[in-house]
CSV table of C-alpha atoms and ligand atoms in Angstrom, one decimal:
chain,number,residue,atom,x,y,z
W,190,VAL,CA,332.8,46.9,16.9
W,191,LEU,CA,330.9,48.4,14.3
W,192,THR,CA,333.3,51.0,12.5
W,193,TYR,CA,335.9,47.8,11.1
W,194,PHE,CA,332.9,46.8,9.9
W,195,SER,CA,331.1,50.6,8.5
W,196,THR,CA,332.9,53.7,8.6
W,197,ILE,CA,330.3,55.7,7.8
W,198,LEU,CA,327.5,53.7,10.2
W,199,GLY,CA,329.8,53.4,13.3
W,200,MET,CA,330.2,57.3,13.2
W,201,ILE,CA,326.8,57.6,13.0
W,202,LEU,CA,325.9,55.8,16.2
W,203,LEU,CA,329.3,57.7,17.5
W,204,VAL,CA,327.5,61.3,16.4
W,205,TRP,CA,323.9,60.1,17.7
W,206,LEU,CA,325.6,59.5,20.9
W,207,LEU,CA,327.5,62.2,21.5
W,208,LEU,CA,324.8,64.1,20.1
W,209,TYR,CA,322.2,62.0,22.6
W,210,ILE,CA,324.6,62.8,26.1
W,211,GLY,CA,324.8,66.4,25.0
W,212,VAL,CA,320.6,67.2,24.8
W,213,THR,CA,320.0,64.3,28.0
W,214,ALA,CA,323.0,66.4,30.4
W,215,PHE,CA,321.8,69.6,29.7
W,216,PHE,CA,317.9,68.3,31.0
W,217,VAL,CA,319.3,66.6,33.7
W,218,LYS,CA,320.9,70.0,34.7
W,219,LYS,CA,317.6,72.5,34.0
W,220,LYS,CA,315.5,69.6,35.7
W,221,PHE,CA,318.2,69.8,38.9
W,222,GLN,CA,317.1,73.4,39.3
W,223,LYS,CA,313.1,72.8,39.1
W,224,ASP,CA,313.7,69.0,42.1
W,225,LEU,CA,316.3,72.2,43.5
W,226,LEU,CA,311.9,74.8,43.7
W,227,GLU,CA,310.8,72.1,44.5
W,228,SER,CA,312.5,70.2,47.4
W,229,ALA,CA,313.0,74.2,49.3
W,230,ALA,CA,308.9,73.7,48.7
W,231,ASN,CA,308.5,70.5,50.4
W,232,SER,CA,310.6,71.9,53.0
W,233,ARG,CA,308.5,74.9,53.8
W,234,THR,CA,304.9,73.5,54.0
W,235,THR,CA,306.5,70.5,56.1
W,236,GLY,CA,307.6,73.9,58.3
W,237,VAL,CA,303.9,75.9,58.0
W,238,LEU,CA,302.3,72.9,58.8
W,239,ALA,CA,304.3,72.4,61.9
W,240,ASP,CA,303.4,76.1,62.5
W,241,ALA,CA,300.5,76.2,62.6
W,242,VAL,CA,300.1,72.2,65.3
W,243,THR,CA,302.3,74.2,68.0
W,244,ASN,CA,300.2,77.5,67.3
W,245,VAL,CA,296.9,75.3,67.2
W,246,LEU,CA,295.9,77.7,71.0
W,247,ASN,CA,296.3,80.7,68.6
W,248,VAL,CA,294.1,79.6,65.7
W,249,LYS,CA,291.9,78.5,68.2
W,250,MET,CA,292.1,81.8,70.1
W,251,PHE,CA,291.6,84.4,66.9
W,252,ALA,CA,289.3,81.8,65.1
W,253,SER,CA,291.6,81.8,61.8
W,254,GLN,CA,291.1,77.9,61.2
W,255,ALA,CA,289.9,79.5,57.7
W,256,ARG,CA,293.4,81.7,57.4
W,257,GLU,CA,295.2,79.4,58.5
W,258,PHE,CA,293.6,76.4,55.9
W,259,SER,CA,294.3,79.2,52.9
W,260,TYR,CA,297.9,80.0,54.1
W,261,PHE,CA,298.4,76.4,54.4
W,262,ALA,CA,296.5,75.9,50.9
W,263,ASP,CA,299.0,78.4,49.3
W,264,ALA,CA,302.4,76.4,50.6
W,265,THR,CA,300.1,73.4,49.4
W,266,ASP,CA,299.1,75.4,46.2
W,267,ILE,CA,302.8,76.2,45.4
W,268,GLU,CA,304.2,73.0,45.9
W,269,GLU,CA,302.6,71.9,43.6
W,270,LYS,CA,303.0,73.7,41.1
W,271,ARG,CA,306.4,72.8,41.5
W,272,ARG,CA,306.4,69.3,41.2
W,273,ARG,CA,304.4,69.1,38.3
W,274,ASP,CA,306.6,72.1,36.5
W,275,ALA,CA,309.4,69.9,37.5
W,276,TRP,CA,307.2,66.0,36.8
W,277,TYR,CA,306.0,67.8,33.1
W,278,PHE,CA,310.0,68.8,32.5
W,279,GLN,CA,310.9,64.8,33.1
W,280,ASN,CA,308.4,64.8,31.2
W,281,LEU,CA,309.4,66.8,27.9
W,282,GLN,CA,313.5,64.7,28.3
W,283,PHE,CA,311.9,61.2,28.0
W,284,MET,CA,310.2,63.1,25.1
W,285,PHE,CA,312.7,63.7,23.6
W,286,GLN,CA,315.1,61.3,24.2
W,287,GLY,CA,312.3,59.0,22.4
W,288,TYR,CA,312.1,61.2,19.2
W,289,PHE,CA,315.8,60.7,19.2
W,290,ILE,CA,316.2,57.5,19.4
W,291,ALA,CA,312.9,57.2,16.7
W,292,ILE,CA,315.0,59.9,14.5
W,293,PHE,CA,318.9,57.8,14.8
W,294,GLU,CA,316.7,54.2,14.2
W,295,LEU,CA,314.9,55.6,10.7
W,296,VAL,CA,318.1,57.1,10.0
W,297,GLY,CA,320.2,54.3,10.9
W,298,ILE,CA,317.6,51.7,8.6
W,299,PHE,CA,317.8,53.7,5.5
W,300,ALA,CA,321.9,55.2,6.2
W,301,ALA,CA,322.3,50.6,6.4
W,302,VAL,CA,320.2,49.6,4.2
W,303,SER,CA,321.2,52.5,1.3
W,304,LEU,CA,324.8,50.9,1.9
W,305,TRP,CA,323.9,47.4,1.7
W,306,LEU,CA,322.2,48.2,-2.0
W,307,ASN,CA,324.9,49.6,-3.5
W,308,GLY,CA,327.1,46.6,-1.9
W,309,SER,CA,328.9,48.5,0.3
W,310,ILE,CA,327.8,46.1,3.4
W,311,SER,CA,326.2,42.7,3.9
W,312,ALA,CA,323.3,41.6,5.6
W,313,GLY,CA,325.0,40.6,8.9
W,314,THR,CA,326.3,44.4,9.3
W,315,ILE,CA,322.8,45.4,9.2
W,316,VAL,CA,321.9,42.6,12.1
W,317,LEU,CA,325.1,44.2,14.0
W,318,MET,CA,324.0,47.5,13.9
W,319,GLN,CA,319.8,46.4,14.9
W,320,ILE,CA,321.7,44.7,17.9
W,321,TYR,CA,323.8,47.8,18.4
W,322,ILE,CA,321.5,50.0,18.6
W,323,PHE,CA,319.5,48.6,20.5
W,324,THR,CA,321.7,47.9,23.5
W,325,SER,CA,322.6,51.2,22.8
W,326,PHE,CA,319.3,52.7,23.5
W,327,GLU,CA,318.9,51.1,26.3
W,328,VAL,CA,322.4,51.4,27.6
W,329,GLY,CA,321.3,55.2,26.9
W,330,TRP,CA,318.0,55.7,27.6
W,331,ASN,CA,318.8,53.9,31.4
W,332,ILE,CA,321.6,56.0,32.1
W,333,GLY,CA,319.3,59.4,31.1
W,334,ARG,CA,317.2,58.1,34.0
W,335,ASN,CA,319.5,56.7,36.6
W,336,PHE,CA,321.1,60.7,36.2
W,337,THR,CA,317.6,62.2,36.3
W,338,ARG,CA,317.6,60.2,39.9
W,339,VAL,CA,320.8,60.4,41.3
W,340,MET,CA,320.5,65.3,40.9
W,341,ARG,CA,316.5,64.4,42.1
W,342,ALA,CA,318.4,62.7,45.7
W,343,PHE,CA,320.8,65.5,45.3
W,344,ALA,CA,318.4,68.4,45.0
W,345,GLU,CA,317.0,66.5,48.2
W,346,ALA,CA,319.2,66.0,50.1
W,347,LYS,CA,320.5,69.7,49.4
W,348,GLU,CA,318.4,71.4,52.6
W,349,MET,CA,320.2,68.8,55.0
W,350,VAL,CA,323.7,69.1,53.7
W,351,ASP,CA,323.5,72.7,53.8
W,352,ILE,CA,322.5,72.3,57.7
W,353,PHE,CA,325.6,69.9,57.9
W,354,GLU,CA,327.8,72.4,56.7
W,355,LYS,CA,327.5,75.3,59.0
W,356,PRO,CA,329.9,75.7,61.4
W,357,ILE,CA,328.8,74.8,64.7
W,358,ALA,CA,328.5,78.0,67.1
W,359,VAL,CA,329.7,76.7,70.1
W,360,SER,CA,332.0,74.2,70.2
W,361,ASP,CA,334.5,72.6,73.1
W,362,PRO,CA,338.3,73.8,72.4
W,363,LYS,CA,341.1,71.1,71.6
W,364,GLN,CA,343.6,71.0,74.2
W,365,PRO,CA,340.4,71.2,76.8
W,366,GLU,CA,341.8,73.3,80.2
W,367,GLU,CA,341.0,70.3,83.8
W,368,CYS,CA,338.1,71.6,85.0
W,369,ARG,CA,339.2,74.3,88.5
W,370,ILE,CA,335.3,75.5,89.3
W,371,ARG,CA,335.2,74.7,93.2
W,372,LYS,CA,334.2,78.0,94.4
W,373,GLY,CA,331.4,80.3,92.1
W,374,GLU,CA,333.9,83.6,92.2
W,375,ILE,CA,332.2,85.3,88.3
W,376,GLU,CA,334.1,87.4,86.2
W,377,ILE,CA,332.7,89.5,83.3
W,378,LYS,CA,336.0,91.4,81.6
W,379,GLN,CA,335.2,93.7,79.2
W,380,ILE,CA,332.2,91.1,76.7
W,381,SER,CA,331.0,92.6,73.5
W,382,PHE,CA,328.1,90.5,72.5
W,383,THR,CA,325.5,89.5,70.0
W,384,TYR,CA,323.1,87.6,68.6
W,385,GLY,CA,323.9,86.9,65.5
W,386,LYS,CA,323.7,89.5,62.7
W,387,GLY,CA,321.5,91.1,65.5
W,388,SER,CA,321.9,94.8,67.3
W,389,LYS,CA,324.6,95.0,70.3
W,390,VAL,CA,323.0,93.5,72.9
W,391,PHE,CA,326.2,93.8,75.4
W,392,ARG,CA,329.3,96.6,74.7
W,393,ASP,CA,332.5,96.1,77.2
W,394,PHE,CA,330.2,95.3,79.9
W,395,SER,CA,332.1,94.0,83.4
W,396,LEU,CA,330.8,92.2,86.5
W,397,ARG,CA,332.2,90.5,89.2
W,398,VAL,CA,330.5,88.2,91.7
W,399,LYS,CA,332.0,87.1,94.5
W,400,ALA,CA,332.8,83.3,95.5
W,401,GLY,CA,329.6,82.6,97.8
W,402,GLU,CA,327.9,86.3,97.1
W,403,LYS,CA,324.1,87.0,96.1
W,404,VAL,CA,323.5,88.6,93.3
W,405,GLY,CA,320.4,90.2,91.9
W,406,LEU,CA,320.0,91.1,88.6
W,407,VAL,CA,316.9,93.8,87.1
W,408,GLY,CA,316.0,96.1,84.7
W,409,PRO,CA,313.1,96.2,81.4
W,410,SER,CA,312.7,93.1,80.2
W,411,GLY,CA,315.5,93.4,76.7
W,412,SER,CA,318.7,95.0,78.6
W,413,GLY,CA,319.8,91.6,78.4
W,414,LYS,CA,319.1,90.1,82.6
W,415,SER,CA,318.7,86.0,80.6
W,416,THR,CA,321.4,87.0,77.9
W,417,ILE,CA,324.2,87.0,80.9
W,418,THR,CA,322.9,84.0,82.0
W,419,LYS,CA,323.2,82.2,78.5
W,420,LEU,CA,327.2,83.4,78.1
W,421,LEU,CA,327.5,82.1,81.5
W,422,LEU,CA,326.6,78.5,80.7
W,423,ARG,CA,327.9,78.8,77.0
W,424,PHE,CA,324.7,78.9,75.4
W,425,ALA,CA,326.4,81.3,73.1
W,426,ASP,CA,329.8,83.2,72.9
W,427,VAL,CA,331.4,86.4,73.5
W,428,GLN,CA,332.1,88.5,70.9
W,429,SER,CA,335.3,89.9,72.9
W,430,GLY,CA,336.6,90.1,76.3
W,431,GLU,CA,336.3,87.0,78.2
W,432,ILE,CA,333.9,85.0,81.6
W,433,LEU,CA,335.9,83.7,84.3
W,434,ILE,CA,335.4,80.9,86.3
W,435,ASP,CA,337.6,80.2,89.3
W,436,GLY,CA,339.8,82.9,87.5
W,437,GLN,CA,340.0,80.1,84.5
W,438,ASN,CA,338.2,81.1,81.1
W,439,ILE,CA,335.2,79.3,80.3
W,440,ALA,CA,336.2,78.9,76.7
W,441,HIS,CA,339.3,76.9,77.5
W,442,ILE,CA,337.4,73.8,79.6
W,443,ARG,CA,334.4,71.5,78.3
W,444,GLN,CA,331.2,72.6,77.9
W,445,ASN,CA,330.1,70.1,80.1
W,446,ASP,CA,331.6,70.7,82.7
W,447,LEU,CA,331.7,74.3,83.2
W,448,ARG,CA,327.5,73.2,83.0
W,449,SER,CA,327.7,70.4,85.8
W,450,GLN,CA,328.4,73.0,88.3
W,451,ILE,CA,325.5,75.3,87.3
W,452,ALA,CA,322.4,75.6,88.2
W,453,TYR,CA,320.4,77.1,85.6
W,454,VAL,CA,316.5,78.0,86.7
W,455,PRO,CA,315.5,79.0,83.3
W,456,GLN,CA,312.8,81.6,82.4
W,457,ASP,CA,310.2,79.3,80.3
W,458,PRO,CA,311.1,75.7,82.1
W,459,ILE,CA,310.8,72.6,79.6
W,460,LEU,CA,310.4,68.9,81.4
W,461,PHE,CA,310.4,65.7,79.4
W,462,HIS,CA,306.7,63.6,78.7
W,463,ARG,CA,308.6,61.7,81.6
W,464,THR,CA,307.2,60.8,84.7
W,465,LEU,CA,308.2,63.9,86.9
W,466,ILE,CA,310.3,61.7,89.5
W,467,GLU,CA,312.7,61.4,85.8
W,468,ASN,CA,312.0,64.8,85.1
W,469,ILE,CA,313.4,65.8,88.5
W,470,ARG,CA,315.5,63.2,88.9
W,471,TYR,CA,317.8,64.6,85.3
W,472,ALA,CA,319.9,67.1,86.8
W,473,ARG,CA,321.6,63.6,88.8
W,474,PRO,CA,320.8,60.4,87.3
W,475,ASP,CA,322.2,58.7,90.2
W,476,ALA,CA,320.2,59.9,93.3
W,477,ALA,CA,318.4,58.0,95.2
W,478,ASP,CA,314.4,58.1,95.4
W,479,LYS,CA,314.3,60.4,98.7
W,480,ASP,CA,316.5,62.4,97.1
W,481,VAL,CA,314.6,63.6,94.7
W,482,ILE,CA,310.8,63.8,97.3
W,483,ARG,CA,313.3,65.6,99.5
W,484,ALA,CA,314.1,68.7,97.0
W,485,ALA,CA,310.9,68.3,95.4
W,486,LYS,CA,310.1,69.1,99.6
W,487,LEU,CA,312.0,71.9,99.7
W,488,ALA,CA,310.8,73.3,95.9
W,489,HIS,CA,307.9,73.0,97.1
W,490,ALA,CA,306.2,70.9,94.4
W,491,ASP,CA,305.6,67.9,96.1
W,492,GLU,CA,302.6,69.1,97.9
W,493,PHE,CA,301.0,69.8,94.0
W,494,ILE,CA,302.1,66.0,93.4
W,495,SER,CA,301.1,64.4,96.1
W,496,LEU,CA,297.7,65.8,94.6
W,497,PHE,CA,298.3,63.7,91.5
W,498,PRO,CA,296.2,60.0,91.4
W,499,GLN,CA,300.0,59.0,90.2
W,500,GLY,CA,302.2,60.8,92.2
W,501,TYR,CA,305.7,61.4,90.8
W,502,ASP,CA,304.7,58.7,88.1
W,503,THR,CA,302.8,60.8,87.0
W,504,LEU,CA,303.3,61.5,83.8
W,505,VAL,CA,303.9,65.4,82.6
W,506,GLY,CA,302.8,65.2,78.7
W,507,GLU,CA,305.2,66.5,75.8
W,508,ARG,CA,307.2,69.7,76.8
W,509,GLY,CA,305.4,69.4,80.5
W,510,ILE,CA,302.3,70.5,78.6
W,511,LYS,CA,300.0,69.4,81.5
W,512,LEU,CA,301.7,70.7,84.6
W,513,SER,CA,300.6,74.7,85.3
W,514,GLY,CA,303.9,77.2,84.6
W,515,GLY,CA,303.8,77.4,88.6
W,516,GLU,CA,304.3,73.8,88.7
W,517,ARG,CA,307.0,73.4,86.2
W,518,GLN,CA,309.1,76.2,87.7
W,519,ARG,CA,308.7,74.8,90.7
W,520,VAL,CA,310.0,71.1,89.2
W,521,ALA,CA,312.8,73.2,88.2
W,522,ILE,CA,313.6,74.4,91.0
W,523,ALA,CA,313.2,71.2,92.8
W,524,ARG,CA,316.1,70.1,90.0
W,525,ALA,CA,318.1,73.0,90.6
W,526,ILE,CA,318.0,72.0,94.0
W,527,LEU,CA,319.2,68.1,94.0
W,528,LYS,CA,322.4,69.1,91.5
W,529,ASP,CA,323.8,70.2,94.2
W,530,ALA,CA,326.6,72.9,91.6
W,531,PRO,CA,329.0,75.6,93.2
W,532,ILE,CA,326.6,78.2,91.2
W,533,LEU,CA,323.5,78.8,90.8
W,534,ALA,CA,321.3,80.8,88.1
W,535,LEU,CA,317.9,81.2,88.9
W,536,ASP,CA,315.9,83.8,85.8
W,537,GLU,CA,312.7,84.5,86.6
W,538,ALA,CA,312.5,81.8,88.6
W,539,THR,CA,310.1,82.4,90.6
W,540,SER,CA,307.6,84.5,88.0
W,541,SER,CA,304.6,82.5,87.7
W,542,LEU,CA,304.5,81.4,91.2
W,543,ASP,CA,301.7,83.5,93.6
W,544,SER,CA,303.0,85.3,95.7
W,545,GLU,CA,302.2,83.0,99.0
W,546,SER,CA,304.6,79.9,96.9
W,547,GLU,CA,306.7,82.5,96.5
W,548,MET,CA,307.0,82.7,100.2
W,549,TYR,CA,307.6,79.0,100.9
W,550,ILE,CA,310.1,79.1,97.9
W,551,GLN,CA,312.3,81.9,98.9
W,552,ASP,CA,312.1,80.1,102.0
W,553,ALA,CA,314.2,77.2,100.5
W,554,LEU,CA,316.1,79.5,97.8
W,555,ALA,CA,317.4,80.7,100.6
W,556,LYS,CA,318.8,77.5,102.5
W,557,LEU,CA,320.9,76.4,98.7
W,558,MET,CA,322.0,79.1,98.0
W,559,LYS,CA,324.3,80.1,101.4
W,560,LYS,CA,327.5,78.9,100.6
W,561,ARG,CA,326.6,78.9,96.7
W,562,THR,CA,327.2,81.7,93.9
W,563,THR,CA,324.1,83.2,93.1
W,564,ILE,CA,322.6,85.4,89.7
W,565,VAL,CA,318.9,86.1,90.9
W,566,ILE,CA,316.7,87.5,87.3
W,567,ALA,CA,313.5,88.8,89.1
W,568,HIS,CA,310.6,91.2,88.7
W,569,ARG,CA,309.7,90.9,92.2
W,570,LEU,CA,311.9,93.0,93.4
W,571,SER,CA,310.6,91.6,97.6
W,572,THR,CA,312.2,88.4,95.6
W,573,ILE,CA,315.7,89.8,95.5
W,574,MET,CA,315.9,92.8,97.8
W,575,GLN,CA,317.3,90.2,100.8
W,576,MET,CA,320.5,90.1,98.0
W,577,ASP,CA,324.0,90.9,98.9
W,578,ARG,CA,324.3,93.5,95.8
W,579,ILE,CA,321.4,94.4,93.9
W,580,VAL,CA,322.0,94.9,90.2
W,581,VAL,CA,320.1,97.2,87.3
W,582,ILE,CA,320.8,97.1,84.1
W,583,GLU,CA,319.5,98.7,80.9
W,584,GLY,CA,320.6,98.8,77.8
W,585,GLY,CA,323.3,95.9,78.1
W,586,ARG,CA,324.7,98.5,80.9
W,587,ILE,CA,324.9,99.2,84.5
W,588,VAL,CA,323.4,101.9,85.4
W,589,GLU,CA,322.9,101.5,89.0
W,590,GLN,CA,324.7,98.2,91.5
W,591,GLY,CA,324.5,98.7,96.0
W,592,LYS,CA,323.1,97.1,98.5
W,593,HIS,CA,318.5,97.1,98.9
W,594,LYS,CA,318.6,99.4,101.0
W,595,GLU,CA,321.6,101.9,99.8
W,596,LEU,CA,319.9,101.9,96.2
W,597,LEU,CA,316.2,103.3,97.5
W,598,LYS,CA,318.7,105.7,98.6
W,599,VAL,CA,320.1,106.9,95.6
W,600,LYS,CA,317.5,110.4,94.2
W,601,GLN,CA,315.7,110.0,91.8
W,602,GLY,CA,317.6,106.4,90.6
W,603,ARG,CA,315.9,103.7,88.6
W,604,TYR,CA,315.7,100.9,91.5
W,605,GLN,CA,314.0,103.7,93.8
W,606,LYS,CA,311.5,104.1,90.9
W,607,LEU,CA,310.9,100.9,90.2
W,608,TRP,CA,310.1,99.5,94.0
W,609,GLU,CA,307.6,102.6,94.4
W,610,ILE,CA,305.2,101.2,91.5
W,611,GLN,CA,305.8,98.4,92.8
W,612,ALA,CA,305.4,99.6,96.4
W,613,GLY,CA,302.5,101.8,95.7
W,614,GLY,CA,300.8,99.0,93.5
W,615,PHE,CA,300.6,97.3,96.6
W,616,ALA,CA,299.7,99.5,99.2
W,617,THR,CA,297.0,99.8,96.6
W,618,ALA,CA,295.7,96.9,95.5
E,137,ADP,P1,315.9,90.7,79.6
E,137,ADP,O1,316.6,91.1,80.2
E,137,ADP,O2,314.1,90.0,79.1
E,137,ADP,O3,315.9,89.0,79.7
E,137,ADP,P2,317.1,89.2,76.9
E,137,ADP,O4,318.8,88.7,77.5
E,137,ADP,O5,316.6,87.9,76.9
E,137,ADP,O6,316.3,90.1,77.6
E,137,ADP,O7,317.6,89.9,75.8
E,137,ADP,C1,318.2,91.3,75.1
E,137,ADP,C2,318.0,91.6,73.4
E,137,ADP,O8,318.7,90.6,73.0
E,137,ADP,C3,316.9,91.1,73.7
E,137,ADP,O9,316.8,92.9,72.8
E,137,ADP,C4,316.6,90.8,72.8
E,137,ADP,O10,315.4,90.8,71.4
E,137,ADP,C5,317.5,89.8,72.2
E,137,ADP,N1,317.6,88.2,71.5
E,137,ADP,C6,317.9,87.9,72.8
E,137,ADP,N2,317.9,86.2,72.8
E,137,ADP,C7,318.1,86.4,71.2
E,137,ADP,C8,318.7,85.3,69.8
E,137,ADP,N3,318.1,83.8,70.4
E,137,ADP,N4,318.3,85.7,69.2
E,137,ADP,C9,319.0,87.1,68.7
E,137,ADP,N5,317.8,88.3,69.3
E,137,ADP,C10,317.8,87.9,70.6
E,138,MG,MG1,314.9,87.5,80.5
């Protein structure tokens, strides 16, 4: 419209607008980089804080409050610097935009008045121009501000979007097969497995566990025992080879179907911050109270639970922090008993128990193992000497296997050596 009344003024406004947009785009782009840095620093601060809080025992134990304080201060310093940097830059942007507007106002008025003086335009056009100028300022200013804000929101969202975009490591098959796990025959066939970019845990590893067989796994820590149970539950997928249960590849069925057929007691069980009865019942939500209590009795958990003033209604604290390691393990075993699945996997399930409680639980576990396929990982060889077969694993390979008595006869055998160390330890103690 302005060009219609005065080509020169219209052109000035157009050139100014283009310049203004160019400058704003430049600032917004630069600021985005700074916002990204700031939001990364912000995440790090939160991370450092959370890490320090979860490690509060370590902080006390090593009297390292001052060290932690300065470590956290370093993180907040970086965040402060980056935030300040982003803010200053934004102010610089506003300043530039302000100058731009002021210069334009001067140039525009000067041009308009000159044109009016030599009679090219009327006073009305000057007023018209003023109106357009102010409108452009306002729109330009707001667009600049909002763009900055939108980009800032993008910067903050980026980390979350990056997480969303990570491919899901273990997913259900598109057309899952009907789960046919009944007896629980396990066949691990020439699997290779590596955690992330780490070193190989298994290469061409095979292990067959017949339905109803009880297998004990022993071996030095880091040899891959826990990894076998994780792969069996499909917490991770093998890179090659396959794992079959009752002839069915576990990758071909739904994860939930698979896991509902395996009772698993992990190395370090974690509980919900709920009551004990809720925690045990978690294995089978529709279980009646008397069944839950029966399972707790079998797992010898009832003994310590009944000592609490609130018994089964006692809250266990976050992650089960209010229970001792052995108590948590007994709750986890009670869960496994209640779950009543055809396959049982115990990963150092009794490692935190004293020998006496363990002896009692062995009894319960022996009953539980009846007619179930069982994999038991244990350091204490007394725990697994009754197994149908003992498999010694080292560096992701089976180095020996057989019954307790057979393995003891192997000259210079690994198992024999382990046994001697443990038995010797008991003898001299
Ligand atoms: P263990 O026989 O003591 O149960 P694991 O099966 O837990 O041994 O571990 C086998 C190897 O895999 C170890 O070298 C360990 O460092 C590595 N490992 C275990 N869990 C992970 C993980 N989540 N990410 C990366 N590496 C892991
Ligand atoms: Mg382990």
